[in-house]
mmCIF file with all atom_site columns, C-alpha atoms in Angstrom:
data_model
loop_
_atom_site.group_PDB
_atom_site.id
_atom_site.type_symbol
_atom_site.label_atom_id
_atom_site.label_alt_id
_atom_site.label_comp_id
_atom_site.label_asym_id
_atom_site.label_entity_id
_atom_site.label_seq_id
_atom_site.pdbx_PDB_ins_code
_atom_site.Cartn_x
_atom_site.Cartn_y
_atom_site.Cartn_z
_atom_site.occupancy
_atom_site.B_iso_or_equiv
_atom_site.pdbx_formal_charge
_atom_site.auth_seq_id
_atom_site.auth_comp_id
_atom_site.auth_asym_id
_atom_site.auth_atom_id
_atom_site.pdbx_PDB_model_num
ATOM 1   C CA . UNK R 1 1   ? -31.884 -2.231  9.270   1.00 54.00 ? 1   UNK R CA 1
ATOM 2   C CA . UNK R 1 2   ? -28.940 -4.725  8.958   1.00 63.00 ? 2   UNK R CA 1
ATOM 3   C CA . UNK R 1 3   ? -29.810 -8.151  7.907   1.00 70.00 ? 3   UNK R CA 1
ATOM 4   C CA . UNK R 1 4   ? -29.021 -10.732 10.894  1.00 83.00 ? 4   UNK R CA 1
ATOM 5   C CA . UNK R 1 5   ? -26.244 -13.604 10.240  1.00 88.00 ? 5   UNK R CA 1
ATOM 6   C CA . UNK R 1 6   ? -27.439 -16.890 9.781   1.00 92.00 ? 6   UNK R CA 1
ATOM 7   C CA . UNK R 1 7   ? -26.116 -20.273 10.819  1.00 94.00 ? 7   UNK R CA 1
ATOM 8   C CA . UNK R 1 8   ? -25.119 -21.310 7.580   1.00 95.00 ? 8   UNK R CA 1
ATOM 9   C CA . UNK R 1 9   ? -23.152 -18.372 6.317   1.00 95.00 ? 9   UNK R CA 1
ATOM 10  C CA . UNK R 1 10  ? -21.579 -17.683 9.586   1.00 95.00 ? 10  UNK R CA 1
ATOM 11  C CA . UNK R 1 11  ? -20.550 -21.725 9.746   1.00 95.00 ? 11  UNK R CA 1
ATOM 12  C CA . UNK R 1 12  ? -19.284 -21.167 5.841   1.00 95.00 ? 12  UNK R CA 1
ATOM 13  C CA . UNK R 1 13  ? -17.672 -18.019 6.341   1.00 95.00 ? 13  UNK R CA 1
ATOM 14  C CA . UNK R 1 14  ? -15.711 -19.309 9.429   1.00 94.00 ? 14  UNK R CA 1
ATOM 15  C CA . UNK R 1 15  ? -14.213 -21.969 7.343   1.00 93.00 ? 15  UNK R CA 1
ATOM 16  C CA . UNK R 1 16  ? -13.487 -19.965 3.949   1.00 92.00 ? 16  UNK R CA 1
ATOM 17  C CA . UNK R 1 17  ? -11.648 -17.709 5.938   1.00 90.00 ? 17  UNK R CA 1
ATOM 18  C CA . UNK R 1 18  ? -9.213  -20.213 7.635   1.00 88.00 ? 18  UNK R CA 1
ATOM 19  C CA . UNK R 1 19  ? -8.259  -21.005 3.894   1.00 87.00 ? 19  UNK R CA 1
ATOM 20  C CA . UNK R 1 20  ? -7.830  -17.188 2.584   1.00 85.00 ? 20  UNK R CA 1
ATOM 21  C CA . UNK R 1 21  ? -4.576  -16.960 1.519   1.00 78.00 ? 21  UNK R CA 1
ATOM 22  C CA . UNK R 1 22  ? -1.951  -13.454 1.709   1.00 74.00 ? 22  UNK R CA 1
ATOM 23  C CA . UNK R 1 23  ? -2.726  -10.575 0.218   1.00 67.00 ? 23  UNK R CA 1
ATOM 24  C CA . UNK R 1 24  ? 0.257   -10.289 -2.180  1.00 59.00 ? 24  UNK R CA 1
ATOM 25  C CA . UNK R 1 25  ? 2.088   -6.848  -2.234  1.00 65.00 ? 25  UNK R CA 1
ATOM 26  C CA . UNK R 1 26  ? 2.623   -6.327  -5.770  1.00 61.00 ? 26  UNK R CA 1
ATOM 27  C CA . UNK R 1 27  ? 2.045   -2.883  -6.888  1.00 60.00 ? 27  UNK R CA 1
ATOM 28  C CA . UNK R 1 28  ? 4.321   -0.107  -6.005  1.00 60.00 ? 28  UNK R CA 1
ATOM 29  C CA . UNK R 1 29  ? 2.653   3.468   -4.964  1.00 58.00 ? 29  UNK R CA 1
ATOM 30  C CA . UNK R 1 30  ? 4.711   5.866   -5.939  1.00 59.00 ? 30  UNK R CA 1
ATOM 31  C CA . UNK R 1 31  ? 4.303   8.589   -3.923  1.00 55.00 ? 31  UNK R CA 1
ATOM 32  C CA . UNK R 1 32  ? 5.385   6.918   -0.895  1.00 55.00 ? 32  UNK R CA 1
ATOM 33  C CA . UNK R 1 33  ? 7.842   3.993   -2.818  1.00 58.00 ? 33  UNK R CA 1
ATOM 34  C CA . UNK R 1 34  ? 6.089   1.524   -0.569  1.00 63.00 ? 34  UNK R CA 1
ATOM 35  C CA . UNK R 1 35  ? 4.522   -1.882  -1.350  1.00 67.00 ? 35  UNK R CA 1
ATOM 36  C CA . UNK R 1 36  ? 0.846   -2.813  -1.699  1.00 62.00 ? 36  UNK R CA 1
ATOM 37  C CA . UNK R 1 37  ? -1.881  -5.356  -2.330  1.00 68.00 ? 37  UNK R CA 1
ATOM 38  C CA . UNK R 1 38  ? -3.622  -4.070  -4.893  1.00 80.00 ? 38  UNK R CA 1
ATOM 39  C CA . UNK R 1 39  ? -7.687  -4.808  -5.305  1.00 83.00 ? 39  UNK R CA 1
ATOM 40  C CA . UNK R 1 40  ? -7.191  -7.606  -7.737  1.00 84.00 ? 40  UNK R CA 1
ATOM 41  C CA . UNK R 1 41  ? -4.634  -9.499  -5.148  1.00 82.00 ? 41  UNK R CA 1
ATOM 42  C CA . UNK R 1 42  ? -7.181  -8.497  -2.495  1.00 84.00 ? 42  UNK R CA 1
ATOM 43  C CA . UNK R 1 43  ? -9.996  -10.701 -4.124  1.00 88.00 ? 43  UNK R CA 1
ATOM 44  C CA . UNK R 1 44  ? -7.652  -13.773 -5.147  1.00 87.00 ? 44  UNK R CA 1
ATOM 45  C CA . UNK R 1 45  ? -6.936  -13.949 -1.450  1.00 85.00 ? 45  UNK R CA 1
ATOM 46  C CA . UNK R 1 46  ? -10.194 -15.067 -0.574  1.00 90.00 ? 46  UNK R CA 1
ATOM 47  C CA . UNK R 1 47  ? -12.460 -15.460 -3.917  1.00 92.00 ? 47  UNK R CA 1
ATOM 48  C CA . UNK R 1 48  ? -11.237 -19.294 -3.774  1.00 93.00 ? 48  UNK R CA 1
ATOM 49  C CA . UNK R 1 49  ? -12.082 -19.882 -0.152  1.00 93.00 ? 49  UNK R CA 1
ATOM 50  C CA . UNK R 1 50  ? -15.314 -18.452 -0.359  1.00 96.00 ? 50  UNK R CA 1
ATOM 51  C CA . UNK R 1 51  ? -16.645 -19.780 -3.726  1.00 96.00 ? 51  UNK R CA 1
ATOM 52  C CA . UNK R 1 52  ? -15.114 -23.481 -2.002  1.00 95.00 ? 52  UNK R CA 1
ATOM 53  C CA . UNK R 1 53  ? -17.531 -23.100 1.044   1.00 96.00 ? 53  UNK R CA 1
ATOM 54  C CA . UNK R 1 54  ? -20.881 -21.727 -1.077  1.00 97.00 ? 54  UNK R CA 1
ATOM 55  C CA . UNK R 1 55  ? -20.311 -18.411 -0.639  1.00 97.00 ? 55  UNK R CA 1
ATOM 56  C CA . UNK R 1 56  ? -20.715 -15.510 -3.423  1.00 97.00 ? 56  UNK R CA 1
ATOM 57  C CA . UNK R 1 57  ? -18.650 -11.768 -2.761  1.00 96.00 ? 57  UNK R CA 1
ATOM 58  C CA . UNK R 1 58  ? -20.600 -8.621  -4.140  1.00 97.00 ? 58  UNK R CA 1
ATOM 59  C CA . UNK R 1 59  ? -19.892 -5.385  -4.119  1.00 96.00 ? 59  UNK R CA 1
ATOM 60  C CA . UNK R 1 60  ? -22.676 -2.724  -4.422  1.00 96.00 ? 60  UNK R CA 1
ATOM 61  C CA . UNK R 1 61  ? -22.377 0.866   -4.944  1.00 94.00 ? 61  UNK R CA 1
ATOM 62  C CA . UNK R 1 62  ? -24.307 3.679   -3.685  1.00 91.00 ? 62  UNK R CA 1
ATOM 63  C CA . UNK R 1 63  ? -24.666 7.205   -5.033  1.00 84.00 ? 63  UNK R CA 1
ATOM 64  C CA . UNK R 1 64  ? -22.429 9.675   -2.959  1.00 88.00 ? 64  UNK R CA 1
ATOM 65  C CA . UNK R 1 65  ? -22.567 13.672  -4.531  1.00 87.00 ? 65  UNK R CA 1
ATOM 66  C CA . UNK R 1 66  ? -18.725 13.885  -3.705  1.00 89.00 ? 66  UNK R CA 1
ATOM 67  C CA . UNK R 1 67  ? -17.303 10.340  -3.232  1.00 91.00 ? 67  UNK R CA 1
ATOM 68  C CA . UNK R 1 68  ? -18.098 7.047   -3.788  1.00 93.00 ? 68  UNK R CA 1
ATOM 69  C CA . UNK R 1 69  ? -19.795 4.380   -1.137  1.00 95.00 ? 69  UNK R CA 1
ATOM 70  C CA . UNK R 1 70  ? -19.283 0.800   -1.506  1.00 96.00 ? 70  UNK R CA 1
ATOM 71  C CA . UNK R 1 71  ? -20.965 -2.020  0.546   1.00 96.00 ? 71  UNK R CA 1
ATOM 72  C CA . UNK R 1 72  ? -19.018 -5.579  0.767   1.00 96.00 ? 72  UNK R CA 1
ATOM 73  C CA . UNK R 1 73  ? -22.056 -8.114  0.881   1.00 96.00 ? 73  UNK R CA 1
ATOM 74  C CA . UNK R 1 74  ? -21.436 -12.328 1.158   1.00 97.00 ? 74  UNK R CA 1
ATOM 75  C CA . UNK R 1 75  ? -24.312 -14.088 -0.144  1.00 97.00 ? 75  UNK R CA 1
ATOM 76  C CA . UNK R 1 76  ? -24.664 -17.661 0.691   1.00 97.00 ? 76  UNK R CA 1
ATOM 77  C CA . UNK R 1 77  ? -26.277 -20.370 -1.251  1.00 97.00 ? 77  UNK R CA 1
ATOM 78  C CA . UNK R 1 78  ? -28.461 -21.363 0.980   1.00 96.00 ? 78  UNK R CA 1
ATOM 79  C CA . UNK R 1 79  ? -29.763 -17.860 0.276   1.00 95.00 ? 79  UNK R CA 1
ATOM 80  C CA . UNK R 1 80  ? -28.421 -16.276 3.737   1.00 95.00 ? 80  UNK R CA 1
ATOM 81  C CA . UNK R 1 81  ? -26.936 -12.592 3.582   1.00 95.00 ? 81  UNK R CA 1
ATOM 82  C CA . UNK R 1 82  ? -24.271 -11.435 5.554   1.00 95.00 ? 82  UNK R CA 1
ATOM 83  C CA . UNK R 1 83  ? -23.740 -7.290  5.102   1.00 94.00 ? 83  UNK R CA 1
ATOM 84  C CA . UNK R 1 84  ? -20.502 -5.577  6.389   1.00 92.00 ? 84  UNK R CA 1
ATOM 85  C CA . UNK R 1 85  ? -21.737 -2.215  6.002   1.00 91.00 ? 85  UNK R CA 1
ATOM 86  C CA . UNK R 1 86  ? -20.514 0.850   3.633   1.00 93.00 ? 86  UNK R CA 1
ATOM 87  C CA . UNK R 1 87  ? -17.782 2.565   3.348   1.00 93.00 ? 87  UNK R CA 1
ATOM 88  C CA . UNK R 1 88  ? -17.206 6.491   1.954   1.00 94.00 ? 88  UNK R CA 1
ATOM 89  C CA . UNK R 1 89  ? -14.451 7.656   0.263   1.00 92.00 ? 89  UNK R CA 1
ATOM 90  C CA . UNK R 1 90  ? -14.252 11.137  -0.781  1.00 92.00 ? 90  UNK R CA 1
ATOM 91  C CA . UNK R 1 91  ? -13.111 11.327  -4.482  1.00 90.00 ? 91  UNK R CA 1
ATOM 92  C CA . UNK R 1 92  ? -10.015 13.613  -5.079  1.00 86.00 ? 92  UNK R CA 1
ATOM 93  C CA . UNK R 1 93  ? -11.358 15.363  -7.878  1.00 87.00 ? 93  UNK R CA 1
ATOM 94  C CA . UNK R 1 94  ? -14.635 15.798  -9.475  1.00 86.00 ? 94  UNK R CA 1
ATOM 95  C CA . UNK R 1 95  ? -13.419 13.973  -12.589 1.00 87.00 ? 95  UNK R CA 1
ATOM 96  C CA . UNK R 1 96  ? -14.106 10.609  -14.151 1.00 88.00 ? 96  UNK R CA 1
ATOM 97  C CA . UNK R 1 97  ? -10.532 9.525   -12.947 1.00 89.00 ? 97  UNK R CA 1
ATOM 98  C CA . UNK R 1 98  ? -11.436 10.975  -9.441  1.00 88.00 ? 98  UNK R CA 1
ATOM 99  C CA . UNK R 1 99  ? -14.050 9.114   -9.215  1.00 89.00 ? 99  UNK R CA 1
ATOM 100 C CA . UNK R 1 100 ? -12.713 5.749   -10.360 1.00 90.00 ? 100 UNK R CA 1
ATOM 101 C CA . UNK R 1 101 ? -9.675  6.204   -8.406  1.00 89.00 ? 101 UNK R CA 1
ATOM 102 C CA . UNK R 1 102 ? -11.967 6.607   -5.145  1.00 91.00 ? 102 UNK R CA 1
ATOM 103 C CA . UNK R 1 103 ? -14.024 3.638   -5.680  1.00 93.00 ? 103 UNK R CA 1
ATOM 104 C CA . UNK R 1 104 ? -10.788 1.208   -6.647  1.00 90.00 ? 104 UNK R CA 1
ATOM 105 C CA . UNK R 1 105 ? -9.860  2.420   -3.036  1.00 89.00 ? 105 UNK R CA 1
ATOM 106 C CA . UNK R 1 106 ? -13.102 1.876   -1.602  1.00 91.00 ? 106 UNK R CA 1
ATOM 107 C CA . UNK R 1 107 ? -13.634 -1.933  -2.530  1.00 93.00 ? 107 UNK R CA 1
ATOM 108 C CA . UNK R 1 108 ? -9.953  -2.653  -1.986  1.00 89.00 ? 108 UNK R CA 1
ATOM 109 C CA . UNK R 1 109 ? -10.472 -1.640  1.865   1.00 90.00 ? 109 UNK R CA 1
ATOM 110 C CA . UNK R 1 110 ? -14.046 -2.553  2.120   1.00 93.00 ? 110 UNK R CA 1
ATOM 111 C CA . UNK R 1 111 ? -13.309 -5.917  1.295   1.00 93.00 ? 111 UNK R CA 1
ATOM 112 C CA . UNK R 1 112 ? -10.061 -5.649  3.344   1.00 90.00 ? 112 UNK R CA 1
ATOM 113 C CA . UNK R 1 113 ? -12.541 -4.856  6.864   1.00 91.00 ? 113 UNK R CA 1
ATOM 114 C CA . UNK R 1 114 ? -14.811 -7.414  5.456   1.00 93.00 ? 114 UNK R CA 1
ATOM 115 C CA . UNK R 1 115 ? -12.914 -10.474 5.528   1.00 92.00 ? 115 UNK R CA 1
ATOM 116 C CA . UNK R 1 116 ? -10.207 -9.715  7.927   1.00 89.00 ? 116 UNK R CA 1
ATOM 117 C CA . UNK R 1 117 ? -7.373  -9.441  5.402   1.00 83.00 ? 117 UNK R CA 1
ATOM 118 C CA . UNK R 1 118 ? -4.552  -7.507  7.054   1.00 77.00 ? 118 UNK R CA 1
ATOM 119 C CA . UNK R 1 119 ? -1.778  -7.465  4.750   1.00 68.00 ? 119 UNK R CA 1
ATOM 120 C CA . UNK R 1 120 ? 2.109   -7.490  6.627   1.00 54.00 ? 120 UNK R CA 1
ATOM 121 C CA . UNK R 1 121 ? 2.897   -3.866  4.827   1.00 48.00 ? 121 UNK R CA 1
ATOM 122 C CA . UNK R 1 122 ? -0.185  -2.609  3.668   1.00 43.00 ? 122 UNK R CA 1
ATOM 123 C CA . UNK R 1 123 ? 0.472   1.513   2.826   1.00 44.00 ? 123 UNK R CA 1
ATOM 124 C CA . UNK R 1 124 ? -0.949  3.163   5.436   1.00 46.00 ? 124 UNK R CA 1
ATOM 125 C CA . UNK R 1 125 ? 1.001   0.878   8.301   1.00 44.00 ? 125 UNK R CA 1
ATOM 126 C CA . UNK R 1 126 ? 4.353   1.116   6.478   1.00 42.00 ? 126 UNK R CA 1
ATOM 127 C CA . UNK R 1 127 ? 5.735   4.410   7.651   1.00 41.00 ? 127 UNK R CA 1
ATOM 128 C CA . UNK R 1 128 ? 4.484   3.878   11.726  1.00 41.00 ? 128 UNK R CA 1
ATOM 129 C CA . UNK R 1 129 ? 6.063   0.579   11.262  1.00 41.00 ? 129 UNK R CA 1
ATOM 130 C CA . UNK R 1 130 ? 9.389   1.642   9.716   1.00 40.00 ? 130 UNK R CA 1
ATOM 131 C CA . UNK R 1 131 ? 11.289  1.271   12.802  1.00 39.00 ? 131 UNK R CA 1
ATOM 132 C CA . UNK R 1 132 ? 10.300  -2.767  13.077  1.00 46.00 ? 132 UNK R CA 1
ATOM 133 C CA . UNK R 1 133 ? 12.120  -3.534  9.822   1.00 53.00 ? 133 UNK R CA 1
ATOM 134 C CA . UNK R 1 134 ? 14.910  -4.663  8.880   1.00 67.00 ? 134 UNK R CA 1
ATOM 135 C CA . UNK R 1 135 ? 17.547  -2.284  7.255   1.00 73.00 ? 135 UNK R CA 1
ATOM 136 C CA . UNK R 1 136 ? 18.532  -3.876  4.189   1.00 80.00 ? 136 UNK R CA 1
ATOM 137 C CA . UNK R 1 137 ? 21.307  -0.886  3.548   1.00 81.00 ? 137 UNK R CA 1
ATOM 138 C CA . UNK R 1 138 ? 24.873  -2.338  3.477   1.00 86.00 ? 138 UNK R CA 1
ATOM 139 C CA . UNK R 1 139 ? 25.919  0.429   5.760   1.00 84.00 ? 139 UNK R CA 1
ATOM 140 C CA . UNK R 1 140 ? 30.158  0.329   5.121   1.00 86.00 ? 140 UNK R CA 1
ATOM 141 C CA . UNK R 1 141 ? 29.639  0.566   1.727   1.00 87.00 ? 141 UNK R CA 1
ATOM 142 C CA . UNK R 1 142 ? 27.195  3.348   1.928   1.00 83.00 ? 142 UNK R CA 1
ATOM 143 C CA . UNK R 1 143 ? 29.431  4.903   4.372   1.00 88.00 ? 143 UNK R CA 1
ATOM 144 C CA . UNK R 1 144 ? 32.212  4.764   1.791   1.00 87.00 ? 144 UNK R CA 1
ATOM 145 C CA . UNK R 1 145 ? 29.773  6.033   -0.897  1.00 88.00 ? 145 UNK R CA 1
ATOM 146 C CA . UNK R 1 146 ? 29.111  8.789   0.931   1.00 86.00 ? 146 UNK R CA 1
ATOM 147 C CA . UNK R 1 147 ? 33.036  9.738   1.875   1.00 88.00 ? 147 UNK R CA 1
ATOM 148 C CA . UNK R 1 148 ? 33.370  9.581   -1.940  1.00 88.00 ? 148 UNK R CA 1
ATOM 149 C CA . UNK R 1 149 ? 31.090  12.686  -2.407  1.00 86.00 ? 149 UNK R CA 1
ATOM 150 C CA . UNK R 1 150 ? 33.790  14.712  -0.304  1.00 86.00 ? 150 UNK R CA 1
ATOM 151 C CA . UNK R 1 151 ? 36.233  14.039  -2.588  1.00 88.00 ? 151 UNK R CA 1
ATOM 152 C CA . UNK R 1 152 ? 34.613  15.020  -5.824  1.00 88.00 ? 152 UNK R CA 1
ATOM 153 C CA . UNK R 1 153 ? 35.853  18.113  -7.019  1.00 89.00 ? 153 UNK R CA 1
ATOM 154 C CA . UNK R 1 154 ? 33.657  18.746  -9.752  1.00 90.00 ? 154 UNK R CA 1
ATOM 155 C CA . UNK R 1 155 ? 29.310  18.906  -9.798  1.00 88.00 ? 155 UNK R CA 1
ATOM 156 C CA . UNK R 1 156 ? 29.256  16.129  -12.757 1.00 89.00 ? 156 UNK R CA 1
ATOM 157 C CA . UNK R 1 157 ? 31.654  13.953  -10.423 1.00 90.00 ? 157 UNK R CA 1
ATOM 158 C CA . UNK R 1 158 ? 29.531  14.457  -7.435  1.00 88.00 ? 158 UNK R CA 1
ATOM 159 C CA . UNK R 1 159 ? 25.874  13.965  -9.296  1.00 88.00 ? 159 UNK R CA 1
ATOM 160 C CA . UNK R 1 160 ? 27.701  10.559  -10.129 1.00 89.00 ? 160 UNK R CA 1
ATOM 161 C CA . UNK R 1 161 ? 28.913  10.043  -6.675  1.00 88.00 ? 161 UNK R CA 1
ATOM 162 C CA . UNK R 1 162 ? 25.243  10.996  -5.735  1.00 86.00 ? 162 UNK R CA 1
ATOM 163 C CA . UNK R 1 163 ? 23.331  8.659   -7.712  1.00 87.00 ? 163 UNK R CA 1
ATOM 164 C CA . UNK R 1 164 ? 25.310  5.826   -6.666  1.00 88.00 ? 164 UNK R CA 1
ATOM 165 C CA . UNK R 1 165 ? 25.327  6.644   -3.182  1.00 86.00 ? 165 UNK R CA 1
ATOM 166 C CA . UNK R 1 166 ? 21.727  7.621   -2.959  1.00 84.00 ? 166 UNK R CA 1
ATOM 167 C CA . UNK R 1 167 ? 21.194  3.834   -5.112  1.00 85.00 ? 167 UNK R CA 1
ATOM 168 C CA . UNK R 1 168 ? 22.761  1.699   -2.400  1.00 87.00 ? 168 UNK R CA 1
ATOM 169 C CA . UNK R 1 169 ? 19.855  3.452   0.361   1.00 83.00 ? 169 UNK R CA 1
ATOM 170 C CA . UNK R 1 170 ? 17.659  1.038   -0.950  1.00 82.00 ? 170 UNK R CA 1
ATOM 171 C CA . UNK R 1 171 ? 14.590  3.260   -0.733  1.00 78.00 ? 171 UNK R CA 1
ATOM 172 C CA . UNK R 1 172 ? 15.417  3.623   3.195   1.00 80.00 ? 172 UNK R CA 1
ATOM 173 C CA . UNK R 1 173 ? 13.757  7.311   3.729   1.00 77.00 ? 173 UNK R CA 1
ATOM 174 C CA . UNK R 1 174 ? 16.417  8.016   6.676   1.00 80.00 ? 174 UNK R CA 1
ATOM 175 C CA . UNK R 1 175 ? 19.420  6.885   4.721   1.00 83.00 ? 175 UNK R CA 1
ATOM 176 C CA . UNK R 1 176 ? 18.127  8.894   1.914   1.00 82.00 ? 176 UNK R CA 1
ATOM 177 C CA . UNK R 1 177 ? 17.903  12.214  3.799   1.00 83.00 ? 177 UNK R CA 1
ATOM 178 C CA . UNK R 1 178 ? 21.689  11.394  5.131   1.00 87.00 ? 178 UNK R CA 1
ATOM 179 C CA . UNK R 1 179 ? 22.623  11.035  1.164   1.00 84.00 ? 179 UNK R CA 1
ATOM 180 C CA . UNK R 1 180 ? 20.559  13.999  0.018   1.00 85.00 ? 180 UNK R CA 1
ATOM 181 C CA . UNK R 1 181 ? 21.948  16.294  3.137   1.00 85.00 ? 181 UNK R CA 1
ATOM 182 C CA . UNK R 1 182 ? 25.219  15.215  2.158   1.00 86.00 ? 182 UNK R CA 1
ATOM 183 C CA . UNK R 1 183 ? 24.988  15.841  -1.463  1.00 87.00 ? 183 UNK R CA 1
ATOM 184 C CA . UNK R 1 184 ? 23.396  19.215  -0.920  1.00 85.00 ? 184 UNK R CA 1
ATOM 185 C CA . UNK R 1 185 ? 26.642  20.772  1.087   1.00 87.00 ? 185 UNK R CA 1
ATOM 186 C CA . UNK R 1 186 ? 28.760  19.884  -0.822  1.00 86.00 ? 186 UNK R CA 1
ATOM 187 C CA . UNK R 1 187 ? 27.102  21.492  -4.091  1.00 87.00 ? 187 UNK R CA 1
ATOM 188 C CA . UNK R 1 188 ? 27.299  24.163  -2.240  1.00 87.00 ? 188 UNK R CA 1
ATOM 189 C CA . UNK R 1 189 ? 30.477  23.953  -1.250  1.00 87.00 ? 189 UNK R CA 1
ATOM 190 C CA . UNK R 1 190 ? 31.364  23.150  -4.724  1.00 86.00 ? 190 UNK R CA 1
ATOM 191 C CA . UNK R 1 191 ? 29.386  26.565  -6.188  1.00 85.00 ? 191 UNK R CA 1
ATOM 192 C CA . UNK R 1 192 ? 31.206  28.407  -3.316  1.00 79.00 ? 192 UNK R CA 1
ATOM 193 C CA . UNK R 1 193 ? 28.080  29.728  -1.849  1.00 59.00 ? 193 UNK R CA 1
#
């Protein structure tokens, strides 16, 4: 049975959590090339805010036979508990990494729920929201870039041609498939097949 909130944590939490600050995007995953707030950012965000208006952050883990299960608990010190419930992640592989990997995740977006943090670009938003950003892809020169890789006449030239074309997408997945579409015809052009 889940502990009840009590007057004092609730009135603490309320006002720690008008002070939490961003949760900076700072690591890079690099399967996706997108932006994230790591765990570590995660608990700056609020750790100050929290410890400022009495209030301890725990974490506790509970056995799981192929996963992990964390529990984001805020204790107060007027000795008042406030529970957000756990959280299972399946671990990828049945390996010490696996299983470390899994419970990084876990706390990261336990505490995330727990406190409210949403951050702008966190990576599970970042490809629904692709549409809402800004292109940052200096599209004439691209264009050029990409004009250049007709005229190459040999595969060196056009891996050259390529790399600096494919360079000025600035990670921009749709630009990159126009780059990489363009790049594969004319190797194949180029190898006459």
């Amino acid at each position: 049975m889940e502990t009840p909130i009590g007057k004092n944590i609730a009135a603490a939490f309320v006002k720690a959590q008008r002070a939490f600050g961003p949760a900076l995007k700072t690591s890079t995953n690099p399967h996706f090339r997108s932006k994230y707030a790591d765990l570590s950012n995660c608990i700056e965000a609020v750790i100050d805010a929290l410890n400022a208006n009495g209030i301890g952050l725990m974490q506790r883990t509970y056995e799981s036979k192929d996963g992990v299960m964390v529990e984001t608990i805020f204790v107060h010190e007027s000795g008042e508990v406030m529970e957000c419930g756990m959280l299972h992640v399946p671990a990828a592989k049945q390996d010490p990494q696996g299983y470390g990997s899994a419970l990084t995740y876990a706390r990261r977006y336990s505490l995330l729920a727990a406190t409210g943090l949403a951050p702008e670009d966190d990576d599970g938003n970042s490809a629904s929201r692709r549409t809402e950003i800004k292109s940052t892809v200096n599209e004439s020169q691209l264009l050029d870039l990409m004009a250049a890789m007709d005229e190459v006449i040999t595969l060196k030239e056009l891996q050259e041609a390529y790399k600096a074309a494919y360079k000025a997408t600035n990670g921009e997945q749709a630009w990159q498939t126009k780059v990489i579409a363009k790049k594969d015809a004319k190797k194949s052009q180029l190898e006459g097949v």
